[in-house]
Amino acid sequence: KAGVTQTPRYLIKTRGQQVTLSCSPISGHRSVSWYQQTPGQGLQFLFEYFSETQRNKGNFPGRFSGRQFSNSRSEMNVSTLELGDSALYLCASSLAGHYGYTFGSGTRLTVV
Amino acid sequence: GIQVEQSPPDLILQEGANSTLRCNFSDSVNNLQWFHQNPWGQLINLFYIPSGTKQNGRLSATTVATERYSLLYISSSQTTDSGVYFCAVVLGNQFYFGTGTSLTVIP
């Protein structure tokens, strides 16, 4: 079966711009989570969606937002980009959360 | 939130050597997983191991939930084992990751 697909793989943006990242989960998976990975802060939880509803949110500013569509695909948006937003953004899907997560290969965002 | 600590932070091994990676967590959990992050950034799920012992080839893991730690054993290491190993616990549909152990296996 196809894995978790994240697009694009690489992205370069300028400070102040906004960006949208996409995550297509494994077929049948209804839970999608997003994580940010930086050298300084490690892997940090952004938010989790289940059946188009945000169930949980990490400690990130409101510039970070997300949504999930009826086909379980998810997008995350970062507005007014800052240099510190440069990171690897990973998404993970599972049937219903709690266990059985599969991660995608991530989107590497560079803000200049 | 829950604290997850891993040791050692870095490890360099000669090919063929064995190693043990440790993960300590601050609260009771019923979901602990070990991941290997490959050079392309993808997190590969190695074990789902909230308690007990599991083995998969040259890798095995043990979690002692009552003492709040987990161990990942790598035997007869190969260069392809290089990368960063993370343990993570799940609370409320959210992973809490450790800081990782960076493993380098030298031929």
PDB file of C-alpha atoms in Angstrom:
ATOM      1  CA  LYS A   1       0.000   0.000   0.000  1.00  0.00           C
ATOM      2  CA  ALA A   2       1.147   3.544  -0.615  1.00  0.00           C
ATOM      3  CA  GLY A   3       2.753   5.314   2.313  1.00  0.00           C
ATOM      4  CA  VAL A   4       2.223   8.785   3.670  1.00  0.00           C
ATOM      5  CA  THR A   5       2.969  11.335   0.959  1.00  0.00           C
ATOM      6  CA  GLN A   6       4.129  14.846   1.727  1.00  0.00           C
ATOM      7  CA  THR A   7       4.500  17.554  -0.855  1.00  0.00           C
ATOM      8  CA  PRO A   8       6.556  19.413  -1.706  1.00  0.00           C
ATOM      9  CA  ARG A   9       9.782  17.779  -0.477  1.00  0.00           C
ATOM     10  CA  TYR A  10      11.736  21.007  -0.418  1.00  0.00           C
ATOM     11  CA  LEU A  11      10.651  24.611  -0.251  1.00  0.00           C
ATOM     12  CA  ILE A  12      12.436  27.948  -0.030  1.00  0.00           C
ATOM     13  CA  LYS A  13      10.434  30.980   1.047  1.00  0.00           C
ATOM     14  CA  THR A  14      11.181  34.553   2.004  1.00  0.00           C
ATOM     15  CA  ARG A  15      10.452  36.061   5.406  1.00  0.00           C
ATOM     16  CA  GLY A  16       6.931  37.425   5.591  1.00  0.00           C
ATOM     17  CA  GLN A  17       5.519  35.061   2.987  1.00  0.00           C
ATOM     18  CA  GLN A  18       3.105  32.270   3.730  1.00  0.00           C
ATOM     19  CA  VAL A  19       3.378  28.592   2.852  1.00  0.00           C
ATOM     20  CA  THR A  20       1.068  25.598   2.551  1.00  0.00           C
ATOM     21  CA  LEU A  21       2.269  22.036   3.005  1.00  0.00           C
ATOM     22  CA  SER A  22       0.293  18.957   2.050  1.00  0.00           C
ATOM     23  CA  CYS A  23       0.025  15.479   3.550  1.00  0.00           C
ATOM     24  CA  SER A  24      -1.820  12.540   2.013  1.00  0.00           C
ATOM     25  CA  PRO A  25      -2.297   9.756   4.572  1.00  0.00           C
ATOM     26  CA  ILE A  26      -2.352   6.035   4.011  1.00  0.00           C
ATOM     27  CA  SER A  27      -5.671   4.983   2.526  1.00  0.00           C
ATOM     28  CA  GLY A  28      -8.190   4.386   5.304  1.00  0.00           C
ATOM     29  CA  HIS A  29      -6.277   6.357   7.910  1.00  0.00           C
ATOM     30  CA  ARG A  30      -8.378   9.094   9.454  1.00  0.00           C
ATOM     31  CA  SER A  31      -5.897  10.632  11.891  1.00  0.00           C
ATOM     32  CA  VAL A  32      -3.194  12.992  10.635  1.00  0.00           C
ATOM     33  CA  SER A  33      -0.639  14.662  12.895  1.00  0.00           C
ATOM     34  CA  TRP A  34       1.978  17.282  12.105  1.00  0.00           C
ATOM     35  CA  TYR A  35       5.391  17.750  13.709  1.00  0.00           C
ATOM     36  CA  GLN A  36       8.152  20.311  13.369  1.00  0.00           C
ATOM     37  CA  GLN A  37      11.775  19.193  13.643  1.00  0.00           C
ATOM     38  CA  THR A  38      14.587  21.668  14.245  1.00  0.00           C
ATOM     39  CA  PRO A  39      18.150  21.124  15.513  1.00  0.00           C
ATOM     40  CA  GLY A  40      17.482  23.261  18.565  1.00  0.00           C
ATOM     41  CA  GLN A  41      14.023  22.121  19.640  1.00  0.00           C
ATOM     42  CA  GLY A  42      13.910  18.598  18.266  1.00  0.00           C
ATOM     43  CA  LEU A  43      10.593  17.085  17.259  1.00  0.00           C
ATOM     44  CA  GLN A  44       7.609  19.074  18.445  1.00  0.00           C
ATOM     45  CA  PHE A  45       3.917  18.387  18.016  1.00  0.00           C
ATOM     46  CA  LEU A  46       1.932  20.923  15.985  1.00  0.00           C
ATOM     47  CA  PHE A  47      -1.597  19.509  15.735  1.00  0.00           C
ATOM     48  CA  GLU A  48      -3.657  16.417  15.094  1.00  0.00           C
ATOM     49  CA  TYR A  49      -6.771  16.034  12.965  1.00  0.00           C
ATOM     50  CA  PHE A  50      -9.311  13.262  12.974  1.00  0.00           C
ATOM     51  CA  SER A  51     -12.286  13.175  10.630  1.00  0.00           C
ATOM     52  CA  GLU A  52     -11.798  16.840   9.674  1.00  0.00           C
ATOM     53  CA  THR A  53     -11.709  18.005  13.313  1.00  0.00           C
ATOM     54  CA  GLN A  54      -8.681  19.274  15.173  1.00  0.00           C
ATOM     55  CA  ARG A  55      -8.419  17.096  18.255  1.00  0.00           C
ATOM     56  CA  ASN A  56      -5.205  18.355  19.740  1.00  0.00           C
ATOM     57  CA  LYS A  57      -2.895  21.323  19.301  1.00  0.00           C
ATOM     58  CA  GLY A  58       0.667  21.906  20.379  1.00  0.00           C
ATOM     59  CA  ASN A  59       2.217  25.062  21.728  1.00  0.00           C
ATOM     60  CA  PHE A  60       2.755  27.020  18.532  1.00  0.00           C
ATOM     61  CA  PRO A  61       1.651  30.551  17.618  1.00  0.00           C
ATOM     62  CA  GLY A  62      -1.520  31.170  15.662  1.00  0.00           C
ATOM     63  CA  ARG A  63       0.540  31.655  12.485  1.00  0.00           C
ATOM     64  CA  PHE A  64       0.534  27.865  12.287  1.00  0.00           C
ATOM     65  CA  SER A  65      -2.786  26.423  11.201  1.00  0.00           C
ATOM     66  CA  GLY A  66      -4.072  23.324   9.546  1.00  0.00           C
ATOM     67  CA  ARG A  67      -7.092  21.587   8.181  1.00  0.00           C
ATOM     68  CA  GLN A  68      -8.222  18.179   7.066  1.00  0.00           C
ATOM     69  CA  PHE A  69     -10.441  17.379   4.128  1.00  0.00           C
ATOM     70  CA  SER A  70     -13.145  14.759   3.800  1.00  0.00           C
ATOM     71  CA  ASN A  71     -10.697  12.395   2.066  1.00  0.00           C
ATOM     72  CA  SER A  72      -8.400  12.710   5.137  1.00  0.00           C
ATOM     73  CA  ARG A  73      -5.745  14.670   3.259  1.00  0.00           C
ATOM     74  CA  SER A  74      -4.382  17.434   5.413  1.00  0.00           C
ATOM     75  CA  GLU A  75      -2.709  20.766   4.850  1.00  0.00           C
ATOM     76  CA  MET A  76      -0.816  22.985   7.194  1.00  0.00           C
ATOM     77  CA  ASN A  77      -0.288  26.668   6.631  1.00  0.00           C
ATOM     78  CA  VAL A  78       2.289  28.994   8.091  1.00  0.00           C
ATOM     79  CA  SER A  79       1.687  32.698   7.621  1.00  0.00           C
ATOM     80  CA  THR A  80       4.144  35.575   7.992  1.00  0.00           C
ATOM     81  CA  LEU A  81       7.151  33.275   7.847  1.00  0.00           C
ATOM     82  CA  GLU A  82      10.075  33.874  10.177  1.00  0.00           C
ATOM     83  CA  LEU A  83      13.635  32.608   9.877  1.00  0.00           C
ATOM     84  CA  GLY A  84      12.991  30.336  12.856  1.00  0.00           C
ATOM     85  CA  ASP A  85      10.293  28.497  10.936  1.00  0.00           C
ATOM     86  CA  SER A  86      13.000  26.812   8.877  1.00  0.00           C
ATOM     87  CA  ALA A  87      12.573  23.157   9.735  1.00  0.00           C
ATOM     88  CA  LEU A  88      11.645  19.697   8.581  1.00  0.00           C
ATOM     89  CA  TYR A  89       7.874  19.319   8.803  1.00  0.00           C
ATOM     90  CA  LEU A  90       6.681  15.749   9.227  1.00  0.00           C
ATOM     91  CA  CYS A  91       3.207  14.370   9.115  1.00  0.00           C
ATOM     92  CA  ALA A  92       2.028  11.011  10.393  1.00  0.00           C
ATOM     93  CA  SER A  93      -1.155   9.087   9.803  1.00  0.00           C
ATOM     94  CA  SER A  94      -2.923   6.339  11.693  1.00  0.00           C
ATOM     95  CA  LEU A  95      -6.298   4.668  11.654  1.00  0.00           C
ATOM     96  CA  ALA A  96      -7.606   6.434  14.711  1.00  0.00           C
ATOM     97  CA  GLY A  97      -4.634   7.747  16.671  1.00  0.00           C
ATOM     98  CA  HIS A  98      -2.957   6.268  19.765  1.00  0.00           C
ATOM     99  CA  TYR A  99      -0.799   3.747  17.874  1.00  0.00           C
ATOM    100  CA  GLY A 100       0.067   2.406  14.442  1.00  0.00           C
ATOM    101  CA  TYR A 101       1.480   5.670  13.142  1.00  0.00           C
ATOM    102  CA  THR A 102       3.331   5.934   9.837  1.00  0.00           C
ATOM    103  CA  PHE A 103       5.387   9.014   9.049  1.00  0.00           C
ATOM    104  CA  GLY A 104       5.985  10.648   5.717  1.00  0.00           C
ATOM    105  CA  SER A 105       9.391  11.755   4.431  1.00  0.00           C
ATOM    106  CA  GLY A 106       8.717  15.343   5.362  1.00  0.00           C
ATOM    107  CA  THR A 107       8.886  18.772   3.767  1.00  0.00           C
ATOM    108  CA  ARG A 108      12.090  20.687   4.352  1.00  0.00           C
ATOM    109  CA  LEU A 109      11.247  24.384   4.558  1.00  0.00           C
ATOM    110  CA  THR A 110      13.962  27.020   4.386  1.00  0.00           C
ATOM    111  CA  VAL A 111      13.057  30.618   5.140  1.00  0.00           C
ATOM    112  CA  VAL A 112      15.533  33.234   3.867  1.00  0.00           C
TER     113      VAL A 112
ATOM    114  CA  GLY B   1       4.072  17.656  29.677  1.00  0.00           C
ATOM    115  CA  ILE B   2       5.845  14.356  29.894  1.00  0.00           C
ATOM    116  CA  GLN B   3       9.653  14.369  29.733  1.00  0.00           C
ATOM    117  CA  VAL B   4      11.481  11.871  27.532  1.00  0.00           C
ATOM    118  CA  GLU B   5      15.247  11.562  27.807  1.00  0.00           C
ATOM    119  CA  GLN B   6      17.570   9.453  25.695  1.00  0.00           C
ATOM    120  CA  SER B   7      21.139   8.372  26.208  1.00  0.00           C
ATOM    121  CA  PRO B   8      23.755   8.447  24.948  1.00  0.00           C
ATOM    122  CA  PRO B   9      23.284  11.444  22.646  1.00  0.00           C
ATOM    123  CA  ASP B  10      25.961  10.186  20.268  1.00  0.00           C
ATOM    124  CA  LEU B  11      27.423   6.770  19.614  1.00  0.00           C
ATOM    125  CA  ILE B  12      30.161   5.633  17.245  1.00  0.00           C
ATOM    126  CA  LEU B  13      30.548   1.918  16.644  1.00  0.00           C
ATOM    127  CA  GLN B  14      32.718  -0.356  14.592  1.00  0.00           C
ATOM    128  CA  GLU B  15      30.714  -2.525  12.219  1.00  0.00           C
ATOM    129  CA  GLY B  16      29.775  -5.760  13.961  1.00  0.00           C
ATOM    130  CA  ALA B  17      29.619  -4.275  17.447  1.00  0.00           C
ATOM    131  CA  ASN B  18      26.571  -4.332  19.707  1.00  0.00           C
ATOM    132  CA  SER B  19      24.923  -1.341  21.374  1.00  0.00           C
ATOM    133  CA  THR B  20      22.215  -0.410  23.838  1.00  0.00           C
ATOM    134  CA  LEU B  21      20.216   2.804  23.630  1.00  0.00           C
ATOM    135  CA  ARG B  22      18.198   3.969  26.605  1.00  0.00           C
ATOM    136  CA  CYS B  23      14.984   5.972  26.927  1.00  0.00           C
ATOM    137  CA  ASN B  24      13.660   7.292  30.246  1.00  0.00           C
ATOM    138  CA  PHE B  25      10.217   8.850  30.593  1.00  0.00           C
ATOM    139  CA  SER B  26       8.732  10.806  33.431  1.00  0.00           C
ATOM    140  CA  ASP B  27       5.149   9.510  33.596  1.00  0.00           C
ATOM    141  CA  SER B  28       3.252   6.295  33.143  1.00  0.00           C
ATOM    142  CA  VAL B  29       2.483   5.610  29.513  1.00  0.00           C
ATOM    143  CA  ASN B  30       0.656   2.930  27.593  1.00  0.00           C
ATOM    144  CA  ASN B  31       2.232   3.643  24.231  1.00  0.00           C
ATOM    145  CA  LEU B  32       5.951   3.811  23.548  1.00  0.00           C
ATOM    146  CA  GLN B  33       7.562   3.532  20.153  1.00  0.00           C
ATOM    147  CA  TRP B  34      11.101   3.474  18.780  1.00  0.00           C
ATOM    148  CA  PHE B  35      11.906   5.127  15.464  1.00  0.00           C
ATOM    149  CA  HIS B  36      14.907   5.294  13.166  1.00  0.00           C
ATOM    150  CA  GLN B  37      15.261   8.493  11.170  1.00  0.00           C
ATOM    151  CA  ASN B  38      16.938   7.790   7.871  1.00  0.00           C
ATOM    152  CA  PRO B  39      19.234  10.240   6.056  1.00  0.00           C
ATOM    153  CA  TRP B  40      16.262  11.521   4.039  1.00  0.00           C
ATOM    154  CA  GLY B  41      14.411  12.519   7.191  1.00  0.00           C
ATOM    155  CA  GLN B  42      11.748   9.850   7.279  1.00  0.00           C
ATOM    156  CA  LEU B  43      10.905   8.318  10.644  1.00  0.00           C
ATOM    157  CA  ILE B  44      10.728   4.555  10.343  1.00  0.00           C
ATOM    158  CA  ASN B  45       8.741   2.796  13.031  1.00  0.00           C
ATOM    159  CA  LEU B  46      10.898   0.081  14.630  1.00  0.00           C
ATOM    160  CA  PHE B  47       8.838  -1.082  17.586  1.00  0.00           C
ATOM    161  CA  TYR B  48       5.558  -0.393  19.293  1.00  0.00           C
ATOM    162  CA  ILE B  49       6.441  -1.547  22.794  1.00  0.00           C
ATOM    163  CA  PRO B  50       4.471  -0.194  25.767  1.00  0.00           C
ATOM    164  CA  SER B  51       5.808  -3.077  27.884  1.00  0.00           C
ATOM    165  CA  GLY B  52       7.719  -6.321  27.593  1.00  0.00           C
ATOM    166  CA  THR B  53      10.271  -7.395  25.002  1.00  0.00           C
ATOM    167  CA  LYS B  54      10.115  -7.639  21.234  1.00  0.00           C
ATOM    168  CA  GLN B  55      12.665  -8.719  18.649  1.00  0.00           C
ATOM    169  CA  ASN B  56      12.947  -8.041  14.960  1.00  0.00           C
ATOM    170  CA  GLY B  57      16.071  -9.465  13.375  1.00  0.00           C
ATOM    171  CA  ARG B  58      19.147  -7.805  14.836  1.00  0.00           C
ATOM    172  CA  LEU B  59      17.043  -5.315  16.777  1.00  0.00           C
ATOM    173  CA  SER B  60      15.213  -5.892  19.998  1.00  0.00           C
ATOM    174  CA  ALA B  61      13.537  -3.652  22.539  1.00  0.00           C
ATOM    175  CA  THR B  62      12.496  -3.935  26.145  1.00  0.00           C
ATOM    176  CA  THR B  63      10.213  -1.607  28.080  1.00  0.00           C
ATOM    177  CA  VAL B  64       9.874  -1.749  31.856  1.00  0.00           C
ATOM    178  CA  ALA B  65       6.841   0.450  32.282  1.00  0.00           C
ATOM    179  CA  THR B  66       6.847   0.310  36.090  1.00  0.00           C
ATOM    180  CA  GLU B  67      10.391   1.741  36.137  1.00  0.00           C
ATOM    181  CA  ARG B  68       9.709   4.138  33.248  1.00  0.00           C
ATOM    182  CA  TYR B  69      12.434   3.165  30.853  1.00  0.00           C
ATOM    183  CA  SER B  70      12.924   1.402  27.564  1.00  0.00           C
ATOM    184  CA  LEU B  71      16.012  -0.066  25.909  1.00  0.00           C
ATOM    185  CA  LEU B  72      16.786  -0.632  22.247  1.00  0.00           C
ATOM    186  CA  TYR B  73      19.419  -3.242  21.467  1.00  0.00           C
ATOM    187  CA  ILE B  74      21.265  -3.344  18.182  1.00  0.00           C
ATOM    188  CA  SER B  75      23.395  -6.417  17.602  1.00  0.00           C
ATOM    189  CA  SER B  76      26.047  -6.967  14.929  1.00  0.00           C
ATOM    190  CA  SER B  77      25.665  -3.378  13.754  1.00  0.00           C
ATOM    191  CA  GLN B  78      25.903  -2.522  10.074  1.00  0.00           C
ATOM    192  CA  THR B  79      26.655   0.747   8.332  1.00  0.00           C
ATOM    193  CA  THR B  80      23.009   0.933   7.277  1.00  0.00           C
ATOM    194  CA  ASP B  81      22.067   1.203  10.962  1.00  0.00           C
ATOM    195  CA  SER B  82      23.555   4.698  11.037  1.00  0.00           C
ATOM    196  CA  GLY B  83      21.129   7.503  11.693  1.00  0.00           C
ATOM    197  CA  VAL B  84      19.214   8.948  14.592  1.00  0.00           C
ATOM    198  CA  TYR B  85      17.105   6.783  16.877  1.00  0.00           C
ATOM    199  CA  PHE B  86      14.162   8.300  18.694  1.00  0.00           C
ATOM    200  CA  CYS B  87      11.899   6.964  21.344  1.00  0.00           C
ATOM    201  CA  ALA B  88       8.499   8.558  21.703  1.00  0.00           C
ATOM    202  CA  VAL B  89       5.573   8.185  24.033  1.00  0.00           C
ATOM    203  CA  VAL B  90       1.987   8.953  23.142  1.00  0.00           C
ATOM    204  CA  LEU B  91      -0.382  10.828  25.395  1.00  0.00           C
ATOM    205  CA  GLY B  92      -3.613  12.302  24.126  1.00  0.00           C
ATOM    206  CA  ASN B  93      -2.983  11.430  20.458  1.00  0.00           C
ATOM    207  CA  GLN B  94       0.323  13.295  20.614  1.00  0.00           C
ATOM    208  CA  PHE B  95       3.877  11.971  20.407  1.00  0.00           C
ATOM    209  CA  TYR B  96       6.407  13.260  22.889  1.00  0.00           C
ATOM    210  CA  PHE B  97       9.816  12.561  21.395  1.00  0.00           C
ATOM    211  CA  GLY B  98      13.136  12.163  23.096  1.00  0.00           C
ATOM    212  CA  THR B  99      16.156  14.112  21.888  1.00  0.00           C
ATOM    213  CA  GLY B 100      17.492  11.127  20.010  1.00  0.00           C
ATOM    214  CA  THR B 101      20.683   9.082  19.836  1.00  0.00           C
ATOM    215  CA  SER B 102      22.826   9.706  16.782  1.00  0.00           C
ATOM    216  CA  LEU B 103      24.472   6.436  15.766  1.00  0.00           C
ATOM    217  CA  THR B 104      27.394   6.205  13.364  1.00  0.00           C
ATOM    218  CA  VAL B 105      28.590   2.765  12.325  1.00  0.00           C
ATOM    219  CA  ILE B 106      32.073   2.725  10.837  1.00  0.00           C
ATOM    220  CA  PRO B 107      33.078   0.009   8.349  1.00  0.00           C
TER     221      PRO B 107
END
